[in-house]
mmCIF file of C-alpha atoms and ligand atoms in Angstrom:
data_model
loop_
_atom_site.group_PDB
_atom_site.id
_atom_site.type_symbol
_atom_site.label_atom_id
_atom_site.label_comp_id
_atom_site.label_asym_id
_atom_site.label_seq_id
_atom_site.Cartn_x
_atom_site.Cartn_y
_atom_site.Cartn_z
ATOM 1 C CA UNK A 1 32.015 -0.472 5.125
ATOM 2 C CA UNK A 2 28.608 -1.137 6.713
ATOM 3 C CA UNK A 3 26.370 -3.043 4.293
ATOM 4 C CA UNK A 4 23.101 -1.389 3.367
ATOM 5 C CA UNK A 5 20.234 -3.461 4.806
ATOM 6 C CA UNK A 6 16.765 -2.220 3.861
ATOM 7 C CA UNK A 7 14.918 -4.912 5.850
ATOM 8 C CA UNK A 8 15.668 -6.049 9.371
ATOM 9 C CA UNK A 9 13.957 -8.733 11.387
ATOM 10 C CA UNK A 10 14.917 -8.134 14.992
ATOM 11 C CA UNK A 11 13.501 -10.256 17.782
ATOM 12 C CA UNK A 12 10.241 -10.762 15.938
ATOM 13 C CA UNK A 13 9.941 -7.131 14.789
ATOM 14 C CA UNK A 14 9.982 -5.993 11.163
ATOM 15 C CA UNK A 15 11.959 -2.816 10.542
ATOM 16 C CA UNK A 16 12.313 -1.100 7.188
ATOM 17 C CA UNK A 17 14.629 1.654 6.100
ATOM 18 C CA UNK A 18 12.204 4.248 4.679
ATOM 19 C CA UNK A 19 13.490 4.571 1.108
ATOM 20 C CA UNK A 20 11.279 7.594 0.403
ATOM 21 C CA UNK A 21 13.467 9.637 2.709
ATOM 22 C CA UNK A 22 16.849 8.657 1.241
ATOM 23 C CA UNK A 23 19.449 9.960 0.747
ATOM 24 C CA UNK A 24 18.647 12.951 2.957
ATOM 25 C CA UNK A 25 17.647 10.971 6.035
ATOM 26 C CA UNK A 26 17.970 7.384 7.254
ATOM 27 C CA UNK A 27 14.654 6.735 8.988
ATOM 28 C CA UNK A 28 13.583 3.284 10.180
ATOM 29 C CA UNK A 29 9.896 2.341 10.444
ATOM 30 C CA UNK A 30 8.405 -0.636 12.240
ATOM 31 C CA UNK A 31 5.478 -2.603 10.820
ATOM 32 C CA UNK A 32 2.681 -4.356 12.656
ATOM 33 C CA UNK A 33 0.776 -6.714 10.314
ATOM 34 C CA UNK A 34 -0.381 -7.513 6.784
ATOM 35 C CA UNK A 35 -2.231 -4.217 6.174
ATOM 36 C CA UNK A 36 0.641 -2.180 7.497
ATOM 37 C CA UNK A 37 3.123 -4.126 5.377
ATOM 38 C CA UNK A 38 1.011 -3.824 2.221
ATOM 39 C CA UNK A 39 0.754 -0.064 2.796
ATOM 40 C CA UNK A 40 4.536 0.197 3.180
ATOM 41 C CA UNK A 41 5.047 -1.728 -0.071
ATOM 42 C CA UNK A 42 2.471 0.330 -1.995
ATOM 43 C CA UNK A 43 3.822 3.653 -0.751
ATOM 44 C CA UNK A 44 7.430 2.649 -1.561
ATOM 45 C CA UNK A 45 8.824 2.669 1.972
ATOM 46 C CA UNK A 46 10.346 -0.523 0.601
ATOM 47 C CA UNK A 47 10.634 -1.152 -3.137
ATOM 48 C CA UNK A 48 12.565 -3.314 -5.584
ATOM 49 C CA UNK A 49 11.277 -6.760 -6.555
ATOM 50 C CA UNK A 50 13.273 -9.011 -4.183
ATOM 51 C CA UNK A 51 12.923 -6.574 -1.275
ATOM 52 C CA UNK A 52 9.139 -6.499 -1.518
ATOM 53 C CA UNK A 53 9.093 -10.312 -1.652
ATOM 54 C CA UNK A 54 11.129 -10.574 1.546
ATOM 55 C CA UNK A 55 9.020 -7.875 3.217
ATOM 56 C CA UNK A 56 5.767 -9.617 2.276
ATOM 57 C CA UNK A 57 7.093 -12.864 3.774
ATOM 58 C CA UNK A 58 7.719 -11.147 7.110
ATOM 59 C CA UNK A 59 4.373 -9.355 6.808
ATOM 60 C CA UNK A 60 2.735 -12.772 6.719
ATOM 61 C CA UNK A 61 4.686 -13.855 9.781
ATOM 62 C CA UNK A 62 3.401 -10.791 11.656
ATOM 63 C CA UNK A 63 -0.150 -11.466 10.463
ATOM 64 C CA UNK A 64 0.042 -15.134 11.456
ATOM 65 C CA UNK A 65 0.244 -14.230 15.157
ATOM 66 C CA UNK A 66 -3.410 -13.217 14.921
ATOM 67 C CA UNK A 67 -4.588 -16.264 12.976
ATOM 68 C CA UNK A 68 -7.476 -18.144 14.602
ATOM 69 C CA UNK A 69 -6.791 -21.774 15.450
ATOM 70 C CA UNK A 70 -8.895 -24.015 13.257
ATOM 71 C CA UNK A 71 -9.017 -21.318 10.552
ATOM 72 C CA UNK A 72 -5.340 -21.057 9.750
ATOM 73 C CA UNK A 73 -5.583 -21.612 5.992
ATOM 74 C CA UNK A 74 -8.478 -19.156 5.681
ATOM 75 C CA UNK A 75 -6.647 -16.463 7.662
ATOM 76 C CA UNK A 76 -3.448 -17.105 5.737
ATOM 77 C CA UNK A 77 -5.253 -16.520 2.416
ATOM 78 C CA UNK A 78 -6.836 -13.295 3.681
ATOM 79 C CA UNK A 79 -3.461 -11.882 4.701
ATOM 80 C CA UNK A 80 -1.801 -13.160 1.507
ATOM 81 C CA UNK A 81 -4.462 -11.472 -0.657
ATOM 82 C CA UNK A 82 -3.898 -8.125 1.097
ATOM 83 C CA UNK A 83 -0.156 -8.392 0.526
ATOM 84 C CA UNK A 84 -0.376 -9.617 -3.065
ATOM 85 C CA UNK A 85 -2.598 -6.711 -4.027
ATOM 86 C CA UNK A 86 0.013 -4.190 -2.876
ATOM 87 C CA UNK A 87 1.933 -4.044 -6.180
ATOM 88 C CA UNK A 88 1.171 -6.125 -9.273
ATOM 89 C CA UNK A 89 4.290 -6.219 -11.457
ATOM 90 C CA UNK A 90 7.098 -7.764 -9.408
ATOM 91 C CA UNK A 91 6.542 -11.517 -9.305
ATOM 92 C CA UNK A 92 8.766 -11.891 -6.234
ATOM 93 C CA UNK A 93 5.859 -10.872 -4.024
ATOM 94 C CA UNK A 94 3.795 -13.786 -5.307
ATOM 95 C CA UNK A 95 6.836 -16.088 -5.231
ATOM 96 C CA UNK A 96 7.511 -15.385 -1.531
ATOM 97 C CA UNK A 97 3.864 -15.932 -0.617
ATOM 98 C CA UNK A 98 3.858 -19.279 -2.472
ATOM 99 C CA UNK A 99 6.885 -20.355 -0.445
ATOM 100 C CA UNK A 100 5.172 -19.471 2.816
ATOM 101 C CA UNK A 101 1.961 -21.183 1.704
ATOM 102 C CA UNK A 102 3.953 -24.368 1.007
ATOM 103 C CA UNK A 103 5.463 -24.091 4.489
ATOM 104 C CA UNK A 104 2.000 -23.817 6.008
ATOM 105 C CA UNK A 105 0.727 -26.782 4.005
ATOM 106 C CA UNK A 106 3.678 -28.887 5.182
ATOM 107 C CA UNK A 107 2.652 -28.468 8.863
ATOM 108 C CA UNK A 108 0.967 -31.389 10.635
ATOM 109 C CA UNK A 109 -2.825 -31.355 11.056
ATOM 110 C CA UNK A 110 -3.895 -29.396 14.113
ATOM 111 C CA UNK A 111 -0.698 -27.329 14.251
ATOM 112 C CA UNK A 112 -0.940 -24.535 16.816
ATOM 113 C CA UNK A 113 -0.880 -20.855 15.840
ATOM 114 C CA UNK A 114 2.400 -20.454 17.690
ATOM 115 C CA UNK A 115 4.055 -23.378 15.905
ATOM 116 C CA UNK A 116 2.820 -22.151 12.524
ATOM 117 C CA UNK A 117 4.214 -18.665 13.187
ATOM 118 C CA UNK A 118 7.554 -20.223 14.124
ATOM 119 C CA UNK A 119 7.639 -22.253 10.902
ATOM 120 C CA UNK A 120 6.695 -19.227 8.781
ATOM 121 C CA UNK A 121 9.334 -17.146 10.523
ATOM 122 C CA UNK A 122 12.018 -19.737 9.787
ATOM 123 C CA UNK A 123 11.023 -19.752 6.121
ATOM 124 C CA UNK A 124 10.921 -15.943 5.858
ATOM 125 C CA UNK A 125 14.393 -15.750 7.412
ATOM 126 C CA UNK A 126 15.586 -18.338 4.908
ATOM 127 C CA UNK A 127 14.145 -16.311 1.998
ATOM 128 C CA UNK A 128 16.011 -13.258 3.268
ATOM 129 C CA UNK A 129 19.345 -15.053 3.766
ATOM 130 C CA UNK A 130 19.015 -16.880 0.419
ATOM 131 C CA UNK A 131 18.420 -13.609 -1.393
ATOM 132 C CA UNK A 132 21.809 -12.230 -0.348
ATOM 133 C CA UNK A 133 23.509 -15.488 -1.259
ATOM 134 C CA UNK A 134 21.737 -15.577 -4.648
ATOM 135 C CA UNK A 135 22.789 -11.992 -5.389
ATOM 136 C CA UNK A 136 26.418 -12.754 -4.652
ATOM 137 C CA UNK A 137 26.379 -15.752 -6.985
ATOM 138 C CA UNK A 138 24.574 -13.797 -9.676
ATOM 139 C CA UNK A 139 27.082 -10.972 -9.223
ATOM 140 C CA UNK A 140 30.009 -13.304 -9.857
ATOM 141 C CA UNK A 141 28.474 -14.544 -13.128
ATOM 142 C CA UNK A 142 27.656 -11.021 -14.220
ATOM 143 C CA UNK A 143 31.159 -9.776 -13.459
ATOM 144 C CA UNK A 144 32.437 -11.896 -16.345
ATOM 145 C CA UNK A 145 30.495 -9.844 -18.903
ATOM 146 C CA UNK A 146 29.697 -6.440 -17.387
ATOM 147 C CA UNK A 147 32.201 -3.589 -17.112
ATOM 148 C CA UNK A 148 34.185 -4.702 -20.149
ATOM 149 C CA UNK A 149 34.996 -2.313 -22.974
ATOM 150 C CA UNK A 150 34.038 0.910 -21.249
ATOM 151 C CA UNK A 151 31.611 2.460 -18.838
ATOM 152 C CA UNK A 152 28.397 0.963 -17.541
ATOM 153 C CA UNK A 153 24.837 2.271 -17.624
ATOM 154 C CA UNK A 154 22.284 1.191 -15.050
ATOM 155 C CA UNK A 155 18.709 2.299 -14.491
ATOM 156 C CA UNK A 156 16.465 2.610 -11.448
ATOM 157 C CA UNK A 157 17.843 0.916 -8.342
ATOM 158 C CA UNK A 158 18.655 -2.771 -8.370
ATOM 159 C CA UNK A 159 21.056 -2.439 -5.485
ATOM 160 C CA UNK A 160 21.175 -3.606 -1.881
ATOM 161 C CA UNK A 161 18.155 -1.400 -1.216
ATOM 162 C CA UNK A 162 16.062 -3.315 -3.752
ATOM 163 C CA UNK A 163 16.931 -6.697 -2.244
ATOM 164 C CA UNK A 164 17.772 -8.195 1.135
ATOM 165 C CA UNK A 165 21.344 -7.048 0.483
ATOM 166 C CA UNK A 166 24.173 -6.786 -2.094
ATOM 167 C CA UNK A 167 21.848 -6.096 -5.044
ATOM 168 C CA UNK A 168 21.312 -7.659 -8.468
ATOM 169 C CA UNK A 169 22.386 -5.214 -11.214
ATOM 170 C CA UNK A 170 24.391 -3.216 -8.664
ATOM 171 C CA UNK A 171 25.654 -6.550 -7.291
ATOM 172 C CA UNK A 172 27.023 -7.331 -10.768
ATOM 173 C CA UNK A 173 28.644 -3.893 -10.971
ATOM 174 C CA UNK A 174 30.071 -4.386 -7.509
ATOM 175 C CA UNK A 175 31.405 -7.815 -8.325
ATOM 176 C CA UNK A 176 32.999 -6.568 -11.568
ATOM 177 C CA UNK A 177 34.620 -3.706 -9.654
ATOM 178 C CA UNK A 178 35.864 -6.053 -6.911
ATOM 179 C CA UNK A 179 37.356 -8.318 -9.593
ATOM 180 C CA UNK A 180 39.587 -5.408 -10.627
ATOM 181 C CA UNK A 181 37.732 -4.096 -13.659
ATOM 182 C CA UNK A 182 37.699 -0.293 -13.851
ATOM 183 C CA UNK A 183 34.862 1.793 -15.288
ATOM 184 C CA UNK A 184 32.435 4.566 -14.425
ATOM 185 C CA UNK A 185 28.765 3.913 -13.807
ATOM 186 C CA UNK A 186 26.192 6.207 -15.397
ATOM 187 C CA UNK A 187 23.030 6.075 -13.323
ATOM 188 C CA UNK A 188 19.837 7.294 -14.961
ATOM 189 C CA UNK A 189 17.850 9.443 -12.532
ATOM 190 C CA UNK A 190 14.681 7.360 -13.169
ATOM 191 C CA UNK A 191 11.792 9.789 -13.297
ATOM 192 C CA UNK A 192 9.357 10.009 -11.696
ATOM 193 C CA UNK A 193 10.354 8.302 -8.442
ATOM 194 C CA UNK A 194 14.069 9.085 -8.854
ATOM 195 C CA UNK A 195 15.395 5.726 -7.653
ATOM 196 C CA UNK A 196 18.583 6.287 -9.711
ATOM 197 C CA UNK A 197 19.260 9.757 -8.370
ATOM 198 C CA UNK A 198 18.256 9.123 -4.778
ATOM 199 C CA UNK A 199 19.232 5.473 -4.234
ATOM 200 C CA UNK A 200 21.682 4.081 -6.826
ATOM 201 C CA UNK A 201 23.965 7.121 -6.763
ATOM 202 C CA UNK A 202 23.915 6.979 -2.944
ATOM 203 C CA UNK A 203 24.757 3.262 -2.864
ATOM 204 C CA UNK A 204 27.556 3.506 -5.435
ATOM 205 C CA UNK A 205 29.093 6.459 -3.651
ATOM 206 C CA UNK A 206 29.058 4.456 -0.423
ATOM 207 C CA UNK A 207 30.776 1.611 -2.293
ATOM 208 C CA UNK A 208 33.329 4.085 -3.723
ATOM 209 C CA UNK A 209 32.531 3.057 -7.270
ATOM 210 C CA UNK A 210 32.735 6.082 -9.598
ATOM 211 C CA UNK A 211 29.214 7.158 -10.490
ATOM 212 C CA UNK A 212 27.821 9.901 -12.688
ATOM 213 C CA UNK A 213 24.184 10.833 -12.493
ATOM 214 C CA UNK A 214 22.275 11.762 -15.642
ATOM 215 C CA UNK A 215 18.650 12.427 -16.505
ATOM 216 C CA UNK A 216 16.911 9.674 -18.455
ATOM 217 C CA UNK A 217 16.837 11.669 -21.699
ATOM 218 C CA UNK A 218 20.651 11.779 -21.819
ATOM 219 C CA UNK A 219 21.065 8.048 -22.453
ATOM 220 C CA UNK A 220 21.058 8.178 -26.272
ATOM 221 C CA UNK A 221 23.639 10.940 -26.387
ATOM 222 C CA UNK A 222 25.871 9.011 -23.970
ATOM 223 C CA UNK A 223 25.585 5.730 -25.895
ATOM 224 C CA UNK A 224 26.379 7.502 -29.143
ATOM 225 C CA UNK A 225 29.632 8.803 -27.634
ATOM 226 C CA UNK A 226 31.080 5.276 -27.692
ATOM 227 C CA UNK A 227 32.299 5.302 -24.098
ATOM 228 C CA UNK A 228 29.770 2.781 -22.778
ATOM 229 C CA UNK A 229 30.755 -0.905 -22.840
ATOM 230 C CA UNK A 230 27.653 -2.446 -21.284
ATOM 231 C CA UNK A 231 24.241 -1.814 -19.769
ATOM 232 C CA UNK A 232 22.985 -3.794 -16.783
ATOM 233 C CA UNK A 233 19.544 -3.471 -15.209
ATOM 234 C CA UNK A 234 17.360 -5.453 -12.823
ATOM 235 C CA UNK A 235 13.937 -6.933 -13.456
ATOM 236 C CA UNK A 236 10.584 -7.129 -11.714
ATOM 237 C CA UNK A 237 9.354 -10.033 -13.770
ATOM 238 C CA UNK A 238 10.955 -11.865 -16.655
ATOM 239 C CA UNK A 239 8.626 -13.986 -18.772
ATOM 240 C CA UNK A 240 9.412 -17.538 -19.934
ATOM 241 C CA UNK A 241 10.515 -16.256 -23.368
ATOM 242 C CA UNK A 242 12.963 -13.706 -21.920
ATOM 243 C CA UNK A 243 10.796 -10.564 -22.220
ATOM 244 C CA UNK A 244 11.812 -8.350 -19.314
ATOM 245 C CA UNK A 245 9.611 -6.064 -17.232
ATOM 246 C CA UNK A 246 11.623 -3.449 -15.418
ATOM 247 C CA UNK A 247 11.386 0.168 -14.363
ATOM 248 C CA UNK A 248 9.827 2.533 -16.876
ATOM 249 C CA UNK A 249 12.533 3.784 -19.219
ATOM 250 C CA UNK A 250 14.359 0.465 -19.480
ATOM 251 C CA UNK A 251 12.909 -0.343 -22.909
ATOM 252 C CA UNK A 252 14.195 2.838 -24.495
ATOM 253 C CA UNK A 253 17.681 2.171 -23.098
ATOM 254 C CA UNK A 254 17.603 -1.324 -24.653
ATOM 255 C CA UNK A 255 16.563 0.081 -28.039
ATOM 256 C CA UNK A 256 19.342 2.661 -27.906
ATOM 257 C CA UNK A 257 21.907 0.087 -26.755
ATOM 258 C CA UNK A 258 20.940 -2.109 -29.709
ATOM 259 C CA UNK A 259 21.262 0.875 -32.077
ATOM 260 C CA UNK A 260 24.796 1.490 -30.799
ATOM 261 C CA UNK A 261 25.744 -2.210 -30.491
ATOM 262 C CA UNK A 262 26.267 -2.040 -26.741
ATOM 263 C CA UNK A 263 25.432 -5.285 -24.878
ATOM 264 C CA UNK A 264 22.335 -5.052 -22.716
ATOM 265 C CA UNK A 265 22.256 -7.407 -19.695
ATOM 266 C CA UNK A 266 19.521 -8.141 -17.207
ATOM 267 C CA UNK A 267 20.324 -9.311 -13.686
ATOM 268 C CA UNK A 268 17.463 -11.681 -12.875
ATOM 269 C CA UNK A 269 17.457 -13.855 -9.759
ATOM 270 C CA UNK A 270 15.270 -16.883 -10.500
ATOM 271 C CA UNK A 271 12.754 -15.509 -7.964
ATOM 272 C CA UNK A 272 11.886 -12.885 -10.589
ATOM 273 C CA UNK A 273 11.475 -15.322 -13.481
ATOM 274 C CA UNK A 274 7.848 -16.214 -14.147
ATOM 275 C CA UNK A 275 7.666 -19.389 -16.226
ATOM 276 C CA UNK A 276 3.861 -19.266 -16.035
ATOM 277 C CA UNK A 277 3.954 -16.074 -18.032
ATOM 278 C CA UNK A 278 4.600 -17.014 -21.665
ATOM 279 C CA UNK A 279 5.719 -13.554 -22.780
ATOM 280 C CA UNK A 280 5.732 -9.896 -21.819
ATOM 281 C CA UNK A 281 2.118 -9.333 -22.885
ATOM 282 C CA UNK A 282 1.003 -11.257 -19.804
ATOM 283 C CA UNK A 283 2.882 -9.046 -17.335
ATOM 284 C CA UNK A 284 0.621 -6.635 -15.441
ATOM 285 C CA UNK A 285 2.004 -3.109 -15.527
ATOM 286 C CA UNK A 286 1.347 -1.007 -12.462
ATOM 287 C CA UNK A 287 0.001 2.516 -13.008
ATOM 288 C CA UNK A 288 0.875 4.844 -10.179
ATOM 289 C CA UNK A 289 -0.486 8.048 -8.747
ATOM 290 C CA UNK A 290 -0.358 11.036 -11.153
ATOM 291 C CA UNK A 291 1.112 13.235 -8.437
ATOM 292 C CA UNK A 292 4.393 11.336 -8.820
ATOM 293 C CA UNK A 293 4.649 13.056 -12.223
ATOM 294 C CA UNK A 294 3.023 16.404 -11.481
ATOM 295 C CA UNK A 295 5.016 16.980 -8.304
ATOM 296 C CA UNK A 296 8.676 16.793 -7.320
ATOM 297 C CA UNK A 297 9.558 16.670 -3.638
ATOM 298 C CA UNK A 298 5.973 17.629 -2.775
ATOM 299 C CA UNK A 299 5.991 20.711 -5.054
ATOM 300 C CA UNK A 300 3.717 20.956 -8.072
ATOM 301 C CA UNK A 301 5.616 21.385 -11.354
ATOM 302 C CA UNK A 302 2.795 20.849 -13.866
ATOM 303 C CA UNK A 303 -0.409 22.720 -14.589
ATOM 304 C CA UNK A 304 -3.314 21.863 -12.327
ATOM 305 C CA UNK A 305 -5.696 19.349 -13.948
ATOM 306 C CA UNK A 306 -3.306 18.098 -16.672
ATOM 307 C CA UNK A 307 -3.756 14.438 -17.719
ATOM 308 C CA UNK A 308 -0.900 12.176 -16.666
ATOM 309 C CA UNK A 309 0.536 8.883 -17.961
ATOM 310 C CA UNK A 310 2.382 7.077 -15.166
ATOM 311 C CA UNK A 311 3.130 3.400 -15.857
ATOM 312 C CA UNK A 312 5.770 2.271 -13.362
ATOM 313 C CA UNK A 313 7.281 -0.391 -15.637
ATOM 314 C CA UNK A 314 7.795 -1.288 -19.280
ATOM 315 C CA UNK A 315 8.624 -4.499 -21.106
ATOM 316 C CA UNK A 316 11.828 -4.969 -23.102
ATOM 317 C CA UNK A 317 11.451 -7.695 -25.735
ATOM 318 C CA UNK A 318 13.846 -10.625 -25.394
ATOM 319 C CA UNK A 319 15.415 -9.917 -28.791
ATOM 320 C CA UNK A 320 16.990 -6.749 -27.355
ATOM 321 C CA UNK A 321 18.492 -8.573 -24.379
ATOM 322 C CA UNK A 322 22.076 -9.769 -24.842
ATOM 323 C CA UNK A 323 21.996 -12.034 -21.805
ATOM 324 C CA UNK A 324 20.058 -12.726 -18.612
ATOM 325 C CA UNK A 325 22.280 -13.187 -15.570
ATOM 326 C CA UNK A 326 20.833 -15.566 -12.976
ATOM 327 C CA UNK A 327 22.347 -17.116 -9.852
ATOM 328 C CA UNK A 328 22.687 -20.311 -11.885
ATOM 329 C CA UNK A 329 24.690 -18.672 -14.660
ATOM 330 C CA UNK A 330 24.372 -16.486 -17.743
ATOM 331 C CA UNK A 331 21.485 -17.381 -20.037
ATOM 332 C CA UNK A 332 21.790 -16.445 -23.716
ATOM 333 C CA UNK A 333 20.195 -17.463 -26.977
ATOM 334 C CA UNK A 334 17.257 -19.757 -26.336
ATOM 335 C CA UNK A 335 15.734 -18.034 -23.309
ATOM 336 C CA UNK A 336 12.803 -20.403 -23.072
ATOM 337 C CA UNK A 337 15.118 -23.357 -22.483
ATOM 338 C CA UNK A 338 17.813 -21.501 -20.576
ATOM 339 C CA UNK A 339 15.476 -19.794 -18.103
ATOM 340 C CA UNK A 340 13.533 -23.004 -17.441
ATOM 341 C CA UNK A 341 16.833 -24.787 -16.762
ATOM 342 C CA UNK A 342 18.019 -22.026 -14.388
ATOM 343 C CA UNK A 343 14.747 -22.111 -12.414
ATOM 344 C CA UNK A 344 14.933 -25.906 -12.144
ATOM 345 C CA UNK A 345 18.545 -25.781 -10.937
ATOM 346 C CA UNK A 346 17.704 -23.124 -8.341
ATOM 347 C CA UNK A 347 14.762 -25.179 -7.045
ATOM 348 C CA UNK A 348 16.969 -28.278 -6.783
ATOM 349 C CA UNK A 349 19.605 -26.260 -4.900
ATOM 350 C CA UNK A 350 16.989 -25.040 -2.410
ATOM 351 C CA UNK A 351 15.669 -28.568 -1.881
ATOM 352 C CA UNK A 352 19.208 -29.837 -1.214
ATOM 353 C CA UNK A 353 19.774 -27.034 1.306
ATOM 354 C CA UNK A 354 16.566 -28.194 3.058
HETATM 355 O O1 LIG B 401 9.203 0.742 -8.498
HETATM 356 P P1 LIG B 401 10.412 0.067 -7.940
HETATM 357 O O2 LIG B 401 11.397 0.997 -7.353
HETATM 358 O O3 LIG B 401 10.031 -1.058 -7.016
HETATM 359 O O4 LIG B 401 11.093 -0.597 -9.215
HETATM 360 C C1 LIG B 401 12.266 -1.332 -9.043
HETATM 361 C C2 LIG B 401 12.864 -1.837 -10.295
HETATM 362 O O5 LIG B 401 12.329 -1.660 -11.369
HETATM 363 C C3 LIG B 401 14.098 -2.671 -10.161
HETATM 364 O O6 LIG B 401 14.914 -2.522 -11.273
HETATM 365 C C4 LIG B 401 13.684 -4.150 -10.037
HETATM 366 O O7 LIG B 401 12.747 -4.307 -9.018
HETATM 367 C C5 LIG B 401 14.841 -5.040 -9.762
HETATM 368 S S1 LIG B 401 15.466 -4.796 -8.153
HETATM 369 C C6 LIG B 401 16.675 -5.940 -7.856
#
């Protein structure tokens, strides 16, 4: 089966699978520079925390071709600021930019624009390749705990489309399925942007993993039925204490899972762990355009002029999280210690790999 690849870097060109059009049409768009890339991130051509990090890295590579020699650092910061402002919640965007900034700072004095672009390109390609590798490792750890004791609930899309490939929460589901465990996945539709209905259901069908779509309000009823053995979701930013920001609607699933004693897992590559953020109160929550709520598929469904509440994410407190699955293993209990250790191990692994 052909792997879903939302981001392609082909001969110095950045191509994105336009996720707004899925599953009806598979349309590829090409981007030209930082502004173009930021627009694509903001308008959800590409979405999902790791995927926007990888995209931003390549956006910087594109922008770097127009940097002025002698003003490289200044031009880098201008492009980085445009990209970082695209979406505030997912820390991966910031994380990828920091990695590229470190690459720039490691260049010799007087480096040419061309040589800098080459170095940034190498790093962006590494970020993309690492992401797939990280997701596979994370998936293997998650497969030990997810898919046991019944069906699985997931929310939003933390699949291949939300990453460079393979997925985080969907990667765990995939890994559990490949290890021989049998279950059905209940995918919440994820109003208002419908990532569950449009993207997760599409990916799981492609993978031939049994999937049932439900609206978000059906979660409590399903959990009460006793057929669900675990919940697994992704994250846009996990704070140092284990508070988890993820797609709006995640918090209520965690509360309901706790009520029904169903384990609630978060698939969190270390690129989405923010140790500088002490707890969930420090995580900026993006508010999106009201038309995402008042319209479906371009058609108005609500009264003209109605006030709208449209936060794109919510924060699930650490106490409701059974375990956080990273590429360095499953973290439970003392999240402050466990997450810091996982981040340190991941950084050491990257340094060893050069
Ligand atoms: O608004 P989106 O579609 O970018 O939100 C995506 C999510 O909330 C995902 O669950 C999260 O980014 C993890 S993706 C591996």
